[in-house]
CSV table of C-alpha atoms in Angstrom, one decimal:
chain,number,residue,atom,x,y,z
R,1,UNK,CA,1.7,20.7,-5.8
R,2,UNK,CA,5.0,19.7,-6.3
R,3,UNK,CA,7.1,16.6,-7.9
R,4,UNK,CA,7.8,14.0,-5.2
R,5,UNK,CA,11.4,13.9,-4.9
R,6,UNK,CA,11.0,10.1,-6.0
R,7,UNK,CA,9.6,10.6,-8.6
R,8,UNK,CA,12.6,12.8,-10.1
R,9,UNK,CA,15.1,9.8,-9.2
R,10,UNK,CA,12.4,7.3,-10.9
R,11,UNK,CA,12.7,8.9,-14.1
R,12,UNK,CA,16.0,9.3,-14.3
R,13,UNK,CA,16.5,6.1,-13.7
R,14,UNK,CA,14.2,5.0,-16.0
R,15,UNK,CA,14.7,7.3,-19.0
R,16,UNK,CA,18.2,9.0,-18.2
R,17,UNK,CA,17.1,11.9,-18.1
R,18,UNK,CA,15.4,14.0,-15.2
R,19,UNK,CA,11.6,15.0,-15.9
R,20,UNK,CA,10.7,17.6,-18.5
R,21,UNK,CA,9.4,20.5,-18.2
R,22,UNK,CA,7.5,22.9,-21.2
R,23,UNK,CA,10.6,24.3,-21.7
R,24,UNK,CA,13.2,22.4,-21.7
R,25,UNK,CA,11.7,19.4,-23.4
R,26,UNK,CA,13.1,18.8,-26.5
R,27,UNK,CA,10.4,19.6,-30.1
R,28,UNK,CA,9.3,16.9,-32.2
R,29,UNK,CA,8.9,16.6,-35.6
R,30,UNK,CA,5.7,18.6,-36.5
R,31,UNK,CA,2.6,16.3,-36.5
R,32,UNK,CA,-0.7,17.0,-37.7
R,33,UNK,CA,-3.0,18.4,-34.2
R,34,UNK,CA,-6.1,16.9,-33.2
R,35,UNK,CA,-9.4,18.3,-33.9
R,36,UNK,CA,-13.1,18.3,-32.8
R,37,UNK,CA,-13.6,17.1,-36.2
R,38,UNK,CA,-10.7,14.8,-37.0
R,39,UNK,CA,-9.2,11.8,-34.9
R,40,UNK,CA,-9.9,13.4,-31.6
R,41,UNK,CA,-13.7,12.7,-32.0
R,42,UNK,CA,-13.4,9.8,-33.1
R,43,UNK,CA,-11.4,8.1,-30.3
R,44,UNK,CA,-13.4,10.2,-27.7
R,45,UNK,CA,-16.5,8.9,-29.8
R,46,UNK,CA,-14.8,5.1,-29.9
R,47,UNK,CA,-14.1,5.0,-26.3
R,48,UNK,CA,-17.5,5.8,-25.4
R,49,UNK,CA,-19.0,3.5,-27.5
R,50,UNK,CA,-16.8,0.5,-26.3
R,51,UNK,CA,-18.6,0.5,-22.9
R,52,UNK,CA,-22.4,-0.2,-23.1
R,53,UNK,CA,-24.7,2.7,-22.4
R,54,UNK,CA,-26.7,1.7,-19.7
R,55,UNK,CA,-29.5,3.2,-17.5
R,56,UNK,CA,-28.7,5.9,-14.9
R,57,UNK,CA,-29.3,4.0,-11.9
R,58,UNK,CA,-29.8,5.2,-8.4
R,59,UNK,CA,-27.1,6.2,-5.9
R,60,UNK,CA,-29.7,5.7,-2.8
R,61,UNK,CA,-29.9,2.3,-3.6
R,62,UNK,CA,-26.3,1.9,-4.5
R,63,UNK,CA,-25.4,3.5,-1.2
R,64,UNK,CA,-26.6,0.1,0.3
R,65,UNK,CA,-25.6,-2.2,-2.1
R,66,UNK,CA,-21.8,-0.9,-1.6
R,67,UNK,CA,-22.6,-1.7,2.7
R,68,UNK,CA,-24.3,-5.4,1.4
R,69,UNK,CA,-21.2,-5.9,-0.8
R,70,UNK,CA,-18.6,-5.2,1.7
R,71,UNK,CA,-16.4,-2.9,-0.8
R,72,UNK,CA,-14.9,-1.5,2.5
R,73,UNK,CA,-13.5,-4.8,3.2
R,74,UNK,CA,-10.3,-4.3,0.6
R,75,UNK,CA,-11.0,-0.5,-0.8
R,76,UNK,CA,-11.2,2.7,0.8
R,77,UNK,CA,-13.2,6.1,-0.4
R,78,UNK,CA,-16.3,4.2,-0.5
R,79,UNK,CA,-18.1,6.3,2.1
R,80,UNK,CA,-18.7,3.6,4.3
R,81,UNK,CA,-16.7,3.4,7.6
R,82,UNK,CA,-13.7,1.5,7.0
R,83,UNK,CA,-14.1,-2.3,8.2
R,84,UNK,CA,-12.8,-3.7,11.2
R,85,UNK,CA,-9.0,-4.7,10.9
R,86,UNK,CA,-10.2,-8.7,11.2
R,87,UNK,CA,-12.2,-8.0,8.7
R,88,UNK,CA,-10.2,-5.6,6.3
R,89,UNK,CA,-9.1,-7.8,4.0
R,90,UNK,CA,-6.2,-5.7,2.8
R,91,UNK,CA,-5.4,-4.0,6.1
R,92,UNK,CA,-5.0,-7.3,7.6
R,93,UNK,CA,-2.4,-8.3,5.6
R,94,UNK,CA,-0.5,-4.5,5.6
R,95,UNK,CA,-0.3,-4.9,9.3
R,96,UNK,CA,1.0,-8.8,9.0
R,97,UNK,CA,3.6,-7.7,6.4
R,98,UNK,CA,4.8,-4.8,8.7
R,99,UNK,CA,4.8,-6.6,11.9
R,100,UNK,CA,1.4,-4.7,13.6
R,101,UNK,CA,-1.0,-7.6,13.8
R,102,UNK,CA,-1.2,-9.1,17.2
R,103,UNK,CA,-0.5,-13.2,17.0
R,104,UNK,CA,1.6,-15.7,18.3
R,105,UNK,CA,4.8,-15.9,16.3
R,106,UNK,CA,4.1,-19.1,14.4
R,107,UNK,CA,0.7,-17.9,13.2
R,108,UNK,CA,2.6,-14.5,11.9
R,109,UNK,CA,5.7,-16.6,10.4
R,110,UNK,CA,3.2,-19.0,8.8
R,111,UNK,CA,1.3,-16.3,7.2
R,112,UNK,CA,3.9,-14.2,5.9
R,113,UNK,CA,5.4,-17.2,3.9
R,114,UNK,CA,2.0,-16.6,1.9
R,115,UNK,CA,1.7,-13.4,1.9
R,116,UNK,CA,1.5,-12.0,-1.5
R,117,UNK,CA,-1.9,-11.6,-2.0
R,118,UNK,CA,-3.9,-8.4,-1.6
R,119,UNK,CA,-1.7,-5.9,-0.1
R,120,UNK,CA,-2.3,-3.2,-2.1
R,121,UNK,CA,-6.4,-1.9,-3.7
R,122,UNK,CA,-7.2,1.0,-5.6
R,123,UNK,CA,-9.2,3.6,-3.1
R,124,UNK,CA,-12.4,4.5,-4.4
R,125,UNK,CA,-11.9,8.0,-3.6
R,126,UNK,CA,-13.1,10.7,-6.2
R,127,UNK,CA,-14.5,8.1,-8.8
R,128,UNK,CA,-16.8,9.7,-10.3
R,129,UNK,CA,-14.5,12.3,-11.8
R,130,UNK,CA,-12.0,10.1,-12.9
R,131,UNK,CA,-14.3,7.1,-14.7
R,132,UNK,CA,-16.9,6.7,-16.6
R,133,UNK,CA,-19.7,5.5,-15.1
R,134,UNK,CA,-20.9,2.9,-17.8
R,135,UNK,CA,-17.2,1.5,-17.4
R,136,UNK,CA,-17.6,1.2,-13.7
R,137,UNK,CA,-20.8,-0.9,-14.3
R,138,UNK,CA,-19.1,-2.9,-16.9
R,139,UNK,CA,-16.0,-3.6,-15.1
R,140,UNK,CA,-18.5,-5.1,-12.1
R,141,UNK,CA,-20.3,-7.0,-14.5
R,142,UNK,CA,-17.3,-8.6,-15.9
R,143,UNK,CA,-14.1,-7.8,-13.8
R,144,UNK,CA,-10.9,-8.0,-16.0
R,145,UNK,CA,-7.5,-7.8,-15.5
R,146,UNK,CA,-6.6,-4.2,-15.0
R,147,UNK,CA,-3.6,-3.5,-13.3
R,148,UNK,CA,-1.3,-6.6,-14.5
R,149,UNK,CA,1.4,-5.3,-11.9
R,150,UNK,CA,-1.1,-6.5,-8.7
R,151,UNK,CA,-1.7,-10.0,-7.6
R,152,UNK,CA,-5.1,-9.9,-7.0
R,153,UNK,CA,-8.2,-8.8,-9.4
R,154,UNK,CA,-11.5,-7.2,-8.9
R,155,UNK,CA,-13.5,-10.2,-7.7
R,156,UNK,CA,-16.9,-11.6,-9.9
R,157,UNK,CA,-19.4,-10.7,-7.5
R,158,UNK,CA,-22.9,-12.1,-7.7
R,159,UNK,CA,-24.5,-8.6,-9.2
R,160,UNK,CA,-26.9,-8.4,-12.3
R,161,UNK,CA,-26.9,-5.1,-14.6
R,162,UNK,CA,-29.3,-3.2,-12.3
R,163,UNK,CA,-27.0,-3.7,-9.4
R,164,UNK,CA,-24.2,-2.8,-11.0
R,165,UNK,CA,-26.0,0.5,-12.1
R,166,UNK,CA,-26.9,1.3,-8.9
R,167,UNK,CA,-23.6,1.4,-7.7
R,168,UNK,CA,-21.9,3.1,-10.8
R,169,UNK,CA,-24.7,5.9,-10.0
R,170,UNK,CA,-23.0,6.0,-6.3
R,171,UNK,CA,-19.8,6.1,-6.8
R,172,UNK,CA,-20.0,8.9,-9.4
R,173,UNK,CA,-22.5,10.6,-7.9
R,174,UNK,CA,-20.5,13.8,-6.7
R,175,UNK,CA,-18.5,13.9,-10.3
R,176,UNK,CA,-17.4,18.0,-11.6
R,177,UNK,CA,-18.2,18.4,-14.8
R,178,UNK,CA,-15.6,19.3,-17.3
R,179,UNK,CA,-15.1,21.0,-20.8
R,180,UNK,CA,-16.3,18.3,-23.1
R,181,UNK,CA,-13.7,18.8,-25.5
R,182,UNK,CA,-10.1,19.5,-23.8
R,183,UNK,CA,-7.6,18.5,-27.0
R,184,UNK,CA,-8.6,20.8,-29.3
R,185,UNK,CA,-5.1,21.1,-31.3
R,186,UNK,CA,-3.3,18.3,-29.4
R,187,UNK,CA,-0.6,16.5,-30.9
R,188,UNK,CA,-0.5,12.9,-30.0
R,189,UNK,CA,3.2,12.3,-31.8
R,190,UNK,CA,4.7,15.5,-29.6
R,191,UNK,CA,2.5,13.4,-26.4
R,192,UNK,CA,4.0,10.1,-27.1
R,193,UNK,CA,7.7,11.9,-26.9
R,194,UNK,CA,6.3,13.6,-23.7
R,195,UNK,CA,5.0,9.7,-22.1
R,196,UNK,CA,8.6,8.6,-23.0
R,197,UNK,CA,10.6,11.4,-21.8
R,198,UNK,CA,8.6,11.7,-18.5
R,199,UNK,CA,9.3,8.3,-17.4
R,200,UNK,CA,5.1,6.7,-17.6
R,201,UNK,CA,6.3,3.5,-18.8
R,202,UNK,CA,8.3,3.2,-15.6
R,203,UNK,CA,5.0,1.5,-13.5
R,204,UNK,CA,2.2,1.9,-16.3
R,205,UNK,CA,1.6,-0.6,-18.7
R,206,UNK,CA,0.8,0.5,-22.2
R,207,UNK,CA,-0.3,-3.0,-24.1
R,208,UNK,CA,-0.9,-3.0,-27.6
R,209,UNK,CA,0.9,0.5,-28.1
R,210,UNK,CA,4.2,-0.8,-30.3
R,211,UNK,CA,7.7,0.8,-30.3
R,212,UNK,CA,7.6,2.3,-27.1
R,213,UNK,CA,10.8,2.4,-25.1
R,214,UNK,CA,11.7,-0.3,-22.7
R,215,UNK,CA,11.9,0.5,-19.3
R,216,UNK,CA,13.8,-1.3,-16.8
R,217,UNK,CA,12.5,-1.9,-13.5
R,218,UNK,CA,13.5,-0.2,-10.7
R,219,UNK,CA,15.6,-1.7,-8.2
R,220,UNK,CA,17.0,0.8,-5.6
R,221,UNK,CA,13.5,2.2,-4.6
R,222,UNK,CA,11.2,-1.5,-4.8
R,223,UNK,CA,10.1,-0.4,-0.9
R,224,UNK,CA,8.9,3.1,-2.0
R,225,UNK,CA,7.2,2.8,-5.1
R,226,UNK,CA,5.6,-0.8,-4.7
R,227,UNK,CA,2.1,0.5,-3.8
R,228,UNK,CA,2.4,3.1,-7.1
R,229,UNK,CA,3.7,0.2,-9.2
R,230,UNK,CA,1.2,-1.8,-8.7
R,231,UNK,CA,-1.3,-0.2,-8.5
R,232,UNK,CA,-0.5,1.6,-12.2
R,233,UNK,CA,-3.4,0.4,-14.7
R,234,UNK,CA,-2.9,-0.7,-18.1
R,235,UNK,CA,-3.2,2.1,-20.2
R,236,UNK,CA,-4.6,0.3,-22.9
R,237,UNK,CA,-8.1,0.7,-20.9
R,238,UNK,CA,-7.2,4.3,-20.4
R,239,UNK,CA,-9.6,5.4,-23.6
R,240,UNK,CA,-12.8,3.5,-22.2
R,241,UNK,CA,-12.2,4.5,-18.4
R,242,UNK,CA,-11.9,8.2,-18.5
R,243,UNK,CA,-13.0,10.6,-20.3
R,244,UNK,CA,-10.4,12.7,-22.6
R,245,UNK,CA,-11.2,16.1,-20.0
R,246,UNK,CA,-11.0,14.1,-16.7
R,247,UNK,CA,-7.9,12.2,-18.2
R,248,UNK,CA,-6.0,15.7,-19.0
R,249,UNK,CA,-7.0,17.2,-15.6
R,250,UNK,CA,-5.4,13.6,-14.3
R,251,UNK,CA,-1.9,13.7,-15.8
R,252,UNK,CA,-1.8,17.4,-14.8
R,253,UNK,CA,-2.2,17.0,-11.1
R,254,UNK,CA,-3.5,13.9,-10.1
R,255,UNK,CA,-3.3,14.5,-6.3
R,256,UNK,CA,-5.8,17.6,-7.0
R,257,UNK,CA,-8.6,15.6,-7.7
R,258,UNK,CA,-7.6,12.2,-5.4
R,259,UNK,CA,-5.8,13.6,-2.4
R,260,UNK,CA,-3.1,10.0,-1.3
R,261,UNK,CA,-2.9,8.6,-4.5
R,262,UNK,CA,0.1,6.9,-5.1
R,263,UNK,CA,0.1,9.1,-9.1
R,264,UNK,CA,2.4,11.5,-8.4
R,265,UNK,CA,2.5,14.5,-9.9
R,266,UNK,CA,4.7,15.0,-12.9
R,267,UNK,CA,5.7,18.7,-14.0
R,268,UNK,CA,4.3,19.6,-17.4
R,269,UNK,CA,2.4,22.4,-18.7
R,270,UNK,CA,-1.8,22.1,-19.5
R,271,UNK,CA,-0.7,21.5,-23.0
R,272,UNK,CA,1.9,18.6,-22.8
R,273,UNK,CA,-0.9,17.3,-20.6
R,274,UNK,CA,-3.1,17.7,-23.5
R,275,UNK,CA,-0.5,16.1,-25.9
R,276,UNK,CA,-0.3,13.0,-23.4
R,277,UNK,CA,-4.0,12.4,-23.4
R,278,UNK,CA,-4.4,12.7,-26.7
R,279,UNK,CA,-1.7,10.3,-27.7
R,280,UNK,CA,-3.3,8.0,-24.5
R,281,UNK,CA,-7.1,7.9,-26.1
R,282,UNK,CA,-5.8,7.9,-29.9
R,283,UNK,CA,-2.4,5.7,-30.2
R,284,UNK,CA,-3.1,2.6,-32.4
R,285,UNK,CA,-3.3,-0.7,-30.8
R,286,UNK,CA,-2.4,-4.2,-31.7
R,287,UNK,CA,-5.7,-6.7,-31.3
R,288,UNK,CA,-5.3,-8.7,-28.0
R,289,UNK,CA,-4.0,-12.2,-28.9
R,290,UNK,CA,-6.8,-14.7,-28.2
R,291,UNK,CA,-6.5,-16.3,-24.3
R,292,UNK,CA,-6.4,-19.6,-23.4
R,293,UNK,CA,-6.9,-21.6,-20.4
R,294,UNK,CA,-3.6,-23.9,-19.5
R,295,UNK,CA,-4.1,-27.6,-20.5
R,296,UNK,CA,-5.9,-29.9,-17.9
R,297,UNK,CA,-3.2,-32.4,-16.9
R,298,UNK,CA,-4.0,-36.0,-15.8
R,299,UNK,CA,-3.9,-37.5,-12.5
R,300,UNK,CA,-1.1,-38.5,-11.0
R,301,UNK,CA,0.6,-41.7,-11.0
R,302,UNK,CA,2.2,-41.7,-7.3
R,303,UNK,CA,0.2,-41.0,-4.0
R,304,UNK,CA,-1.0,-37.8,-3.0
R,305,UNK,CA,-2.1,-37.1,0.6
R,306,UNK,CA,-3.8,-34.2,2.4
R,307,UNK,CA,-0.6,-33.0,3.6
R,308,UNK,CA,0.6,-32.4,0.6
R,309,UNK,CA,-2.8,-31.0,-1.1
R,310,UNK,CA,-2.6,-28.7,1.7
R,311,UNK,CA,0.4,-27.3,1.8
R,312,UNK,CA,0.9,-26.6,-1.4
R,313,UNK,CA,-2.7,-25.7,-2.2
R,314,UNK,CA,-5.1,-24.8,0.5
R,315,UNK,CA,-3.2,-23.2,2.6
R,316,UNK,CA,-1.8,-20.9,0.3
R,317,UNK,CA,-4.6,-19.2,-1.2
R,318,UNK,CA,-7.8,-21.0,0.0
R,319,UNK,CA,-7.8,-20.4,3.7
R,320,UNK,CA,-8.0,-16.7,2.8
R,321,UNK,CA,-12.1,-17.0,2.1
R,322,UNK,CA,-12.5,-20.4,3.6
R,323,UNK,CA,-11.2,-20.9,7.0
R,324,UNK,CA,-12.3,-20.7,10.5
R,325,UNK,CA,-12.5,-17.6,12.9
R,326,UNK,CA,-9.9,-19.2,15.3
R,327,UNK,CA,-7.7,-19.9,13.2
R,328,UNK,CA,-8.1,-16.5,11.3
R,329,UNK,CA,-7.9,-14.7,14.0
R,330,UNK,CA,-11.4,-12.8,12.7
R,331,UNK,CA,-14.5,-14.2,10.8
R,332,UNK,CA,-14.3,-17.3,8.7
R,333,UNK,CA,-13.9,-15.3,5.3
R,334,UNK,CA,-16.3,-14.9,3.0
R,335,UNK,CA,-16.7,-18.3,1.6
R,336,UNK,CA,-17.6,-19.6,5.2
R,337,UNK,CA,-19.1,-17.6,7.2
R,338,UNK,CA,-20.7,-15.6,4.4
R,339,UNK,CA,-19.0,-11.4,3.1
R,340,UNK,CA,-18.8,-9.9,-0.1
R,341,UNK,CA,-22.8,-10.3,-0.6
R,342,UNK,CA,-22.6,-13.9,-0.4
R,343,UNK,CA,-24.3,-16.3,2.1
R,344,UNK,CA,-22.5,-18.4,4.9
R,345,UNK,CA,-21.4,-21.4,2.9
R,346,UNK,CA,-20.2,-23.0,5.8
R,347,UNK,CA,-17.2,-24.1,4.0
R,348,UNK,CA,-13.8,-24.7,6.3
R,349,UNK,CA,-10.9,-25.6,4.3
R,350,UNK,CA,-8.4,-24.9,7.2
R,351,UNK,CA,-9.1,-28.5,7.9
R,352,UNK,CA,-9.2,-32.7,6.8
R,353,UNK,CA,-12.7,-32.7,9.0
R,354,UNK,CA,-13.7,-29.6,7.4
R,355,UNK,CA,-13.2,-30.1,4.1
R,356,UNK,CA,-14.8,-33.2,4.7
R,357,UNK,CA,-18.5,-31.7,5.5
R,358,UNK,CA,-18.7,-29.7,3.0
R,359,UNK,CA,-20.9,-26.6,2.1
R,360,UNK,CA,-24.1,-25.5,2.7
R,361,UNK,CA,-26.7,-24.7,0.0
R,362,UNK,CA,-29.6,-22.7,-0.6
R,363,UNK,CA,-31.8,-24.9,0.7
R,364,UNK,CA,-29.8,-25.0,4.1
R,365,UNK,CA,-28.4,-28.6,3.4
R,366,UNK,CA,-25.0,-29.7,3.4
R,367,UNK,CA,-23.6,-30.8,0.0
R,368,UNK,CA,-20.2,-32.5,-0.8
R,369,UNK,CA,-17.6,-30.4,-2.7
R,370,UNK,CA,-16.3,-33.5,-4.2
R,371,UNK,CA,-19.7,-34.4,-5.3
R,372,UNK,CA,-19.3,-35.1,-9.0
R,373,UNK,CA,-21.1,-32.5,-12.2
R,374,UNK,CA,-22.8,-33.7,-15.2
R,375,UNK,CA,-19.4,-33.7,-16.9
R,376,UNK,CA,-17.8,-35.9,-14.0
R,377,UNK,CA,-15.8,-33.0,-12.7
R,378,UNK,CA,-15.6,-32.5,-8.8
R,379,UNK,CA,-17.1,-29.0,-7.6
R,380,UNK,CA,-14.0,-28.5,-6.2
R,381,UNK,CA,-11.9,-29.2,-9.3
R,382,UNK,CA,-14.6,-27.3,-11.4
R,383,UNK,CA,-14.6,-24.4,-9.7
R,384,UNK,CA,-10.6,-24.3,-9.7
R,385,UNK,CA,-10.8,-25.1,-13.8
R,386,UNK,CA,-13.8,-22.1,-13.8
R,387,UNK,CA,-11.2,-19.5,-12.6
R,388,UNK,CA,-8.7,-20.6,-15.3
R,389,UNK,CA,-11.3,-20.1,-18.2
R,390,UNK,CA,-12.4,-16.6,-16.2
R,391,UNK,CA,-8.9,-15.7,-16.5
R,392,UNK,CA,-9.1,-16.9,-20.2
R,393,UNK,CA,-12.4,-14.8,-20.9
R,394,UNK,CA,-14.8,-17.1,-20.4
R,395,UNK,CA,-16.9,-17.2,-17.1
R,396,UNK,CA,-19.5,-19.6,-16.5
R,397,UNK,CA,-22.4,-18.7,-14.9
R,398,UNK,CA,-23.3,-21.6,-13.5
R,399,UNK,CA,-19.8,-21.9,-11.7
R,400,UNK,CA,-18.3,-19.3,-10.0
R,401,UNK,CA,-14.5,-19.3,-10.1
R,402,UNK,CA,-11.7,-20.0,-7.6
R,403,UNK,CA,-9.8,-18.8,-5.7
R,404,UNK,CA,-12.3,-15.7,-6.0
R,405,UNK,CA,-10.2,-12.5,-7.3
R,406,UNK,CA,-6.9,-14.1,-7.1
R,407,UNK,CA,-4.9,-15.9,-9.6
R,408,UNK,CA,-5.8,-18.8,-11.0
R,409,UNK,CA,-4.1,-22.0,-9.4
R,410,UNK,CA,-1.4,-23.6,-12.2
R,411,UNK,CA,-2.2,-26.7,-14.1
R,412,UNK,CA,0.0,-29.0,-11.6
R,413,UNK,CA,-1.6,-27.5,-8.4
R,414,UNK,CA,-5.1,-28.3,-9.9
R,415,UNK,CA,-3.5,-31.8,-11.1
R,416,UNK,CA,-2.6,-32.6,-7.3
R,417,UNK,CA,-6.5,-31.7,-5.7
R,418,UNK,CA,-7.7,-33.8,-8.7
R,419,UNK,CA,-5.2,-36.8,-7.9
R,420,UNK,CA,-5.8,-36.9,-4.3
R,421,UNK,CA,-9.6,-36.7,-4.8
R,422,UNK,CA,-9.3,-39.7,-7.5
R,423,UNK,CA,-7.1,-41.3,-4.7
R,424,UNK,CA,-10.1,-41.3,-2.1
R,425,UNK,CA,-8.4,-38.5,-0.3
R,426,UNK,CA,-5.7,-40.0,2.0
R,427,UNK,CA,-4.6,-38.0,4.8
């Protein structure tokens, strides 16, 4: 397989220089190699430890949870037939974006002046021999912010441990097995010259890893490499997600193992592959500094009316789960009429009326979404505050928060639901 012809201009762009190859990158100083016995080990050992070991789980029984779930509603490769285009989350708004989806012209212009959200997912292709499958279970369990280039996160779905195994068995359940212990004599210092010189940092993240070059963002080519861009994952995780043999077959030739990815293959030889994986799993990192959700503001002063609220709030993140098929053009979303493994909720916010009557509960009965908690906090404001702690580190599992796997709304957004509810809710 061959370097994309982008990919040549990217890193020039981004490091001056076109990619190395073996020989005519330029030698580092000579740094001590990795070894089964020395730091090697103990990253490899480190990573592993840093996701919980958990039980092996069943991939029959994650076969089905994957169909309950809906995962082929945003990602590809999950084995499943893809979901209808009304209900493909993502390729819904790929085919808005490029001008495919069949509306009247005010519905399209009226989208697209939201339309940021959720246009580009990971495929699930070939997992199993690119994570670990303890991460994968953790990750559902506790979805974090991966790829801080994309808009949207993996969702919190309502899935306990066993769940979560179940599906971690099914999606690795085809993984090749690799030589346990691939960077034997790696050097990490001559792999951190190699990341630098081959132009990662241009869409990978690499937090916590100090000193590394600066690279400016690429202008000329923001059509091309959006999808790769954002879709680009923190290295930072890379030590708990992969192991160090799947991670050096990756850099190598990533389109070997997941035919389509946006990765594209960079020339190198198996041993500066080595060198990069081994400078990936063992590079120090700086702690994470300690998150914290914005500051709650008060109410407003001056009038607030629905108009406003929705405009600047419902309409341009909450009709995506809460709406009505008519207006969506497709099913309600999830948060109405039910998706993503959760029941129909029943909850319109495309509408006064239907924000109005509210949600359905367990029991089948309809409840208020301004009905006030034990701490005097609408739902609605609560779950809006809930996606800002989530977002923090902290989910509650009593509240589930919102909007579900997309941002978190700002402090003065959250302010202006609060006002108008405190108001009475004018229209």
């Amino acid at each position: 397989m061959r370097a994309r012809p982008l990919l040549a201009a990217l890193v020039a762009l981004a490091s001056g220089a076109a990619a190395c190859t073996s020989e005519d990158a330029r030698e580092p100083e000579p740094a001590a190699p990795l070894s089964a016995s020395g730091g090697l080990a103990a990253a490899a050992a480190a990573g592993a430890s840093a996701v919980a070991a958990a039980p092996a789980g069943d991939p029959a029984r994650g076969q089905r949870l994957v169909a309950e779930y809906q995962c082929n509603r945003c990602h590809d490769g999950t084995g499943q037939a893809p979901a209808p285009r009304d209900a493909h989350c993502v390729q819904c708004h790929q085919d808005i974006a490029a001008g495919r989806f069949q509306a009247p012209a005010a519905a399209m212009k009226r989208w697209n002046e939201n339309l940021v959200q959720l246009r580009d997912v990971p495929s699930l292709a070939a997992a199993g021999d690119r994570l670990r499958r303890d991460w994968i279970r953790g990750f559902l369990l506790s979805p974090h912010d991966l790829r801080p280039r994309l808009h949207a996160t993996m969702p919190r779905l309502a899935i306990g441990p066993e769940q979560a195994s179940d599906i971690a068995a099914y999606l690795t359940r085809d993984r090749r097995e690799r030589p346990r212990e691939p960077l034997e004599n790696a050097s990490a210092a001559r792999g951190r010259e190699l990341y630098e010189a081959k132009g990662c940092g241009t869409c990978h993240a690499f937090t916590g890893a100090a000193g590394l070059t600066a690279v400016a963002p690429v202008k000329a080519m923001e059509k091309e490499t959006r999808a790769a861009v954002a879709l680009a994952p923190d290295l930072r995780h890379a030590r708990d997600r992969v192991e160090p043999a799947d991670l050096v077959a990756w850099v190598l030739d990533p389109g070997a193992i997941k035919p389509g990815t946006p990765m594209p293959q960079v020339p190198m030889s198996p041993a500066e592959a080595r060198d990069i994986a081994a400078f990936l799993v063992t590079a120090q990192l700086s702690p994470r500094a300690p998150a914290s959700a914005p500051e709650r503001l008060p109410p407003l002063s001056r009038r607030v009316t629905y108009g406003e609220v929705d405009r600047r709030v419902f309409r341009g993140t909450c009709r995506h789960c809460h709406s009505e098929p008519d207006y969506a053009l497709g099913d309600g979303g999830p948060g109405n009429t039910g998706g993503f493994g959760f029941k129909p909720r029943g909850l319109n916010l495309a509408t006064y009326e239907g924000i109005a009557a509210g949600y359905v509960d367990d029991q089948g009965e309809r409840r208020s979404v301004f009905a006030r908690g034990p701490d005097g906090v609408p739902r609605l404001v609560a779950a809006l505050l809930s996606r800002q702690a989530e977002e923090a580190g902290r989910e509650d599992p009593a509240v589930r928060g919102m909007p579900l796997g997309l941002p978190a709304l700002g402090p003065e957004e959250i302010q202006l639901v609060e006002t108008w509810i405190a108001q009475g809710r004018p229209q």
